[in-house]
Coordinates of N, CA, C and O in Angstrom, one line a residue:
X1 N 2.2 13.2 -13.2 CA 2.1 12.6 -14.4 C 0.7 12.1 -14.6 O 0.1 11.4 -13.9
X2 N 0.4 12.2 -16.4 CA -0.6 11.1 -16.4 C 0.1 9.2 -16.9 O 1.2 9.2 -17.0
X3 N -1.3 8.7 -16.4 CA -1.1 7.2 -16.5 C -1.0 7.2 -17.8 O -2.3 7.4 -18.4
X4 N -0.5 6.1 -18.7 CA -0.6 5.7 -19.9 C -1.5 3.9 -19.7 O -1.8 3.6 -18.8
X5 N -1.4 3.5 -20.6 CA -2.3 2.0 -20.7 C -2.1 0.9 -20.3 O -2.6 0.4 -19.2
X6 N -0.4 1.4 -20.2 CA 0.3 0.1 -19.3 C 0.1 0.3 -18.0 O 0.3 -0.7 -17.1
X7 N 0.5 1.5 -17.8 CA 0.4 2.0 -15.9 C -0.9 1.0 -15.7 O -0.7 0.6 -14.1
X8 N -2.0 2.1 -16.0 CA -3.2 1.4 -15.9 C -3.6 -0.1 -15.6 O -3.8 -1.1 -15.0
X9 N -2.5 -0.8 -16.6 CA -3.0 -2.2 -16.7 C -1.9 -3.0 -15.8 O -2.6 -4.0 -15.5
X10 N -1.3 -2.1 -15.1 CA 0.0 -2.6 -14.1 C -0.5 -2.6 -12.8 O -1.0 -3.5 -12.1
X11 N -1.7 -1.3 -12.6 CA -2.3 -1.1 -11.6 C -2.9 -1.9 -11.4 O -3.4 -2.6 -10.1
X12 N -3.9 -2.1 -12.4 CA -5.3 -3.4 -12.7 C -4.6 -4.7 -12.3 O -5.5 -5.3 -11.7
X13 N -3.6 -5.2 -12.6 CA -3.3 -6.3 -12.3 C -2.7 -6.4 -10.9 O -3.0 -7.6 -10.4
X14 N -2.6 -5.6 -10.4 CA -1.0 -5.5 -9.2 C -2.7 -5.7 -8.1 O -2.5 -6.0 -7.1
X15 N -4.0 -5.2 -8.2 CA -5.0 -5.1 -7.4 C -5.5 -6.6 -7.1 O -6.1 -7.5 -6.3
X16 N -5.1 -7.3 -8.4 CA -5.8 -9.0 -8.3 C -4.5 -9.6 -7.2 O -5.4 -10.3 -6.6
X17 N -3.4 -9.4 -7.1 CA -2.5 -10.1 -6.3 C -1.3 -10.3 -7.3 O -1.3 -10.2 -8.3
X18 N 0.1 -10.8 -6.3 CA 1.2 -11.2 -7.2 C 1.1 -12.5 -7.0 O 0.3 -13.7 -6.3
X19 N 1.8 -13.4 -8.6 CA 1.3 -14.5 -8.9 C 2.1 -15.2 -7.8 O 3.3 -14.2 -7.5
X20 N 1.9 -16.4 -7.4 CA 3.2 -17.1 -6.2 C 4.1 -17.6 -7.0 O 3.5 -19.4 -6.9
X21 N 5.2 -17.1 -7.6 CA 5.9 -17.7 -8.5 C 7.2 -17.6 -8.0 O 7.8 -16.4 -7.3
X22 N 8.7 -18.2 -8.8 CA 9.7 -18.2 -8.2 C 10.1 -16.2 -8.9 O 10.5 -15.4 -7.9
X23 N 9.6 -15.9 -10.2 CA 9.9 -14.2 -10.6 C 8.2 -13.8 -10.6 O 7.9 -13.8 -11.8
X24 N 7.9 -13.6 -9.4 CA 6.3 -13.0 -10.3 C 6.1 -11.5 -11.3 O 5.5 -11.3 -12.0
X25 N 7.4 -10.7 -11.2 CA 7.0 -9.6 -11.6 C 7.6 -10.0 -13.2 O 7.1 -9.3 -14.2
X26 N 8.2 -11.2 -13.5 CA 8.7 -11.3 -14.6 C 7.0 -12.4 -15.5 O 6.7 -12.1 -16.7
X27 N 6.5 -12.6 -14.3 CA 4.9 -13.5 -14.4 C 4.2 -12.4 -15.1 O 3.4 -12.0 -16.0
X28 N 4.1 -11.6 -14.5 CA 3.2 -10.1 -14.4 C 3.6 -9.3 -15.9 O 2.9 -8.8 -16.8
X29 N 4.8 -9.0 -16.2 CA 5.5 -8.9 -17.6 C 4.8 -9.7 -18.5 O 4.3 -9.1 -19.8
X30 N 4.9 -10.8 -18.8 CA 4.4 -11.8 -19.7 C 2.9 -11.3 -19.9 O 2.7 -11.7 -21.2
X31 N 2.2 -11.7 -18.7 CA 0.6 -11.3 -19.1 C 0.4 -10.2 -20.1 O -0.4 -10.2 -20.2
X32 N 1.2 -8.9 -19.3 CA 0.7 -7.8 -20.0 C 1.6 -7.4 -21.3 O 1.6 -6.5 -21.7
X33 N 2.2 -8.5 -21.7 CA 3.2 -8.4 -22.8 C 4.2 -6.7 -22.8 O 4.7 -6.1 -23.8
X34 N 4.8 -7.4 -21.9 CA 5.9 -5.9 -21.7 C 7.1 -7.0 -21.1 O 7.1 -8.4 -20.8
X35 N 8.6 -6.2 -20.9 CA 9.7 -6.6 -20.4 C 9.4 -6.7 -18.6 O 9.2 -5.9 -18.3
X36 N 10.1 -7.3 -18.2 CA 10.4 -7.8 -16.8 C 10.8 -6.1 -16.6 O 10.5 -5.4 -15.5
X37 N 11.5 -5.2 -16.9 CA 12.6 -4.2 -16.7 C 12.0 -3.3 -16.8 O 11.5 -2.0 -16.0
X38 N 10.7 -3.4 -17.8 CA 9.5 -2.3 -18.1 C 8.8 -2.2 -16.3 O 8.4 -1.1 -16.3
X39 N 8.3 -3.2 -16.7 CA 7.4 -3.5 -14.9 C 8.2 -2.7 -13.8 O 7.6 -1.9 -13.3
X40 N 9.3 -3.2 -13.4 CA 10.2 -2.9 -12.7 C 10.5 -1.2 -12.6 O 10.1 -0.8 -11.6
X41 N 10.2 -0.4 -13.2 CA 10.8 0.9 -13.9 C 9.7 1.3 -13.6 O 9.3 2.5 -12.8
X42 N 8.6 0.7 -14.4 CA 7.0 1.3 -14.3 C 6.8 1.4 -12.4 O 6.2 2.5 -11.9
X43 N 7.2 0.0 -12.2 CA 6.9 0.1 -10.4 C 7.4 1.1 -9.2 O 6.5 1.7 -8.6
X44 N 8.9 1.6 -10.0 CA 9.2 2.7 -9.2 C 8.7 3.8 -9.0 O 8.4 4.6 -8.6
X45 N 8.9 4.4 -10.9 CA 8.1 5.5 -10.9 C 6.5 6.0 -10.5 O 6.6 6.5 -9.8
X46 N 5.6 5.1 -10.4 CA 4.7 4.9 -9.4 C 4.6 5.0 -8.4 O 4.0 5.6 -7.9
X47 N 5.5 4.5 -7.6 CA 5.7 4.5 -6.6 C 6.1 5.7 -6.2 O 5.6 6.7 -5.0
X48 N 6.9 6.3 -6.8 CA 7.8 7.6 -6.8 C 6.9 8.7 -6.8 O 6.5 9.9 -6.4
X49 N 5.3 8.9 -7.5 CA 4.4 9.4 -8.1 C 3.8 9.7 -7.0 O 2.5 10.6 -7.1
X50 N 3.7 8.6 -6.0 CA 2.4 8.4 -5.5 C 1.1 7.3 -5.5 O 0.3 7.7 -5.0
X51 N 1.4 6.8 -7.0 CA 0.2 6.4 -7.0 C 0.1 4.9 -5.9 O -0.8 3.8 -6.2
X52 N 1.3 4.6 -6.1 CA 1.6 2.9 -5.1 C 2.0 3.7 -3.7 O 3.3 4.4 -3.9
X53 N 1.5 3.1 -2.8 CA 2.1 3.6 -1.8 C 2.7 2.2 -0.9 O 4.3 3.0 -0.6
X54 N 2.5 1.2 -1.7 CA 3.1 -0.4 -0.8 C 2.8 -1.3 -1.6 O 1.4 -1.5 -1.7
X55 N 3.6 -2.4 -1.6 CA 3.4 -3.3 -2.0 C 3.9 -4.8 -1.0 O 4.4 -4.4 -0.4
X56 N 2.5 -5.1 -0.6 CA 2.8 -6.0 0.6 C 1.6 -7.3 0.5 O 0.3 -6.8 0.1
X57 N 1.6 -8.4 1.9 CA 0.7 -8.6 1.9 C -0.7 -8.6 2.8 O -0.1 -7.6 3.6
X58 N -1.7 -8.7 2.2 CA -2.8 -8.6 3.4 C -3.2 -9.8 4.2 O -3.8 -10.6 3.5
X59 N -3.2 -9.9 5.1 CA -3.5 -11.3 5.8 C -5.0 -11.5 6.5 O -5.1 -9.9 6.9
X60 N -5.3 -12.1 7.0 CA -6.4 -12.7 7.2 C -6.1 -13.5 8.8 O -5.9 -14.1 9.3
X61 N -6.4 -11.7 10.0 CA -6.0 -12.4 11.0 C -6.8 -13.6 11.9 O -6.5 -14.5 12.3
X62 N -7.9 -13.7 11.5 CA -9.1 -14.8 12.1 C -8.1 -16.3 11.5 O -8.2 -17.2 12.0
X63 N -7.7 -16.2 10.2 CA -7.7 -17.3 9.6 C -5.9 -17.2 10.0 O -5.4 -18.9 9.7
X64 N -5.3 -16.4 10.7 CA -4.0 -16.9 11.2 C -4.4 -17.2 12.8 O -3.5 -17.8 13.4
X65 N -5.3 -17.4 13.0 CA -5.7 -17.7 14.9 C -5.9 -16.9 15.9 O -5.9 -16.5 17.2
X66 N -5.3 -15.2 15.4 CA -5.7 -14.2 15.8 C -7.3 -13.7 16.6 O -8.2 -13.7 15.3
X67 N -7.4 -12.9 17.3 CA -8.8 -12.6 17.6 C -8.3 -11.0 18.0 O -7.4 -10.7 18.4
X68 N -9.1 -10.5 17.4 CA -9.3 -8.8 17.8 C -10.2 -8.4 18.5 O -11.5 -9.1 18.8
X69 N -9.9 -7.4 19.5 CA -10.8 -6.8 20.5 C -11.2 -5.3 20.3 O -10.2 -4.7 19.9
X70 N -11.9 -5.0 20.5 CA -12.6 -3.3 20.6 C -12.9 -2.9 21.6 O -13.6 -3.3 22.2
X71 N -12.1 -1.6 22.0 CA -12.6 -1.4 23.6 C -12.4 0.0 23.3 O -11.8 1.0 22.6
X72 N -13.4 0.5 24.3 CA -13.8 1.7 24.1 C -13.9 2.4 25.6 O -14.6 1.3 26.8
X73 N -13.9 3.5 25.9 CA -14.2 4.0 27.7 C -14.6 5.5 27.3 O -13.9 6.4 26.3
X74 N -15.2 6.4 28.6 CA -15.5 7.4 28.8 C -14.3 8.4 29.4 O -13.9 7.7 30.6
X75 N -13.8 9.2 28.8 CA -13.0 10.1 29.4 C -13.6 11.1 29.5 O -14.1 12.3 28.4
X76 N -13.1 12.0 30.8 CA -13.5 13.2 30.6 C -12.8 14.6 29.5 O -11.2 14.2 29.6
X77 N -13.5 15.4 29.1 CA -12.6 16.0 28.6 C -11.6 16.1 28.5 O -10.8 16.6 27.8
X78 N -11.7 17.0 30.0 CA -10.1 17.8 30.5 C -9.2 16.9 30.3 O -8.2 17.3 30.2
X79 N -9.5 15.6 30.8 CA -8.2 14.7 30.9 C -8.0 14.5 29.4 O -6.4 14.2 29.5
X80 N -8.8 14.9 28.6 CA -8.1 14.1 27.2 C -7.2 15.0 26.7 O -6.1 14.9 26.1
X81 N -7.7 16.4 26.5 CA -7.1 18.0 25.8 C -5.6 18.1 27.3 O -4.9 18.7 26.4
X82 N -5.5 18.7 28.2 CA -5.2 19.1 29.2 C -3.3 18.5 28.5 O -2.3 18.8 28.4
X83 N -3.3 17.0 28.8 CA -1.8 16.5 28.5 C -1.1 16.8 26.6 O -0.6 17.2 26.6
X84 N -2.6 17.0 26.0 CA -2.1 17.1 24.7 C -1.5 18.4 24.8 O -0.5 19.0 23.8
X85 N -2.1 19.2 25.2 CA -2.6 20.9 24.9 C -0.6 21.1 25.8 O 0.0 21.9 24.9
X86 N -0.3 20.6 26.6 CA 0.4 20.7 27.4 C 2.0 20.7 26.7 O 2.8 21.0 26.9
X87 N 1.6 19.2 26.3 CA 3.6 18.6 25.6 C 3.2 19.5 24.5 O 4.1 19.7 23.7
X88 N 2.4 20.4 23.7 CA 2.7 21.1 22.3 C 3.1 22.7 22.5 O 3.4 23.1 21.7
X89 N 3.0 22.8 23.8 CA 3.3 24.3 24.3 C 2.2 25.2 24.0 O 2.6 26.3 24.3
X90 N 1.1 24.8 23.9 CA -0.2 26.0 23.7 C -1.2 25.6 25.0 O -1.3 24.9 25.7
X91 N -1.4 27.0 25.3 CA -1.9 26.9 26.5 C -3.5 27.2 26.3 O -4.1 27.7 25.6
X92 N -4.5 26.6 27.1 CA -5.8 26.4 26.8 C -6.1 27.9 27.2 O -5.8 28.6 28.4

């Protein structure tokens, strides 16, 4: 399905973030000069068609007091591939 101008406006608006109000979909509808029902129907369709995967928060772990670490290790290739191959039934 092709995106119309209102779909594009809605997707662009969602990239900014959701308004922190009691009825965010209504606020977005008013901004885009649409009805809330239209916004919700468009969101459902855009999700079904794969234009939207999910709508959710993106948090800053450091801002929440979390620390992350990246670990790496050297592993002999035969130790890495054998369990994978044997679990799939493929023989090397």
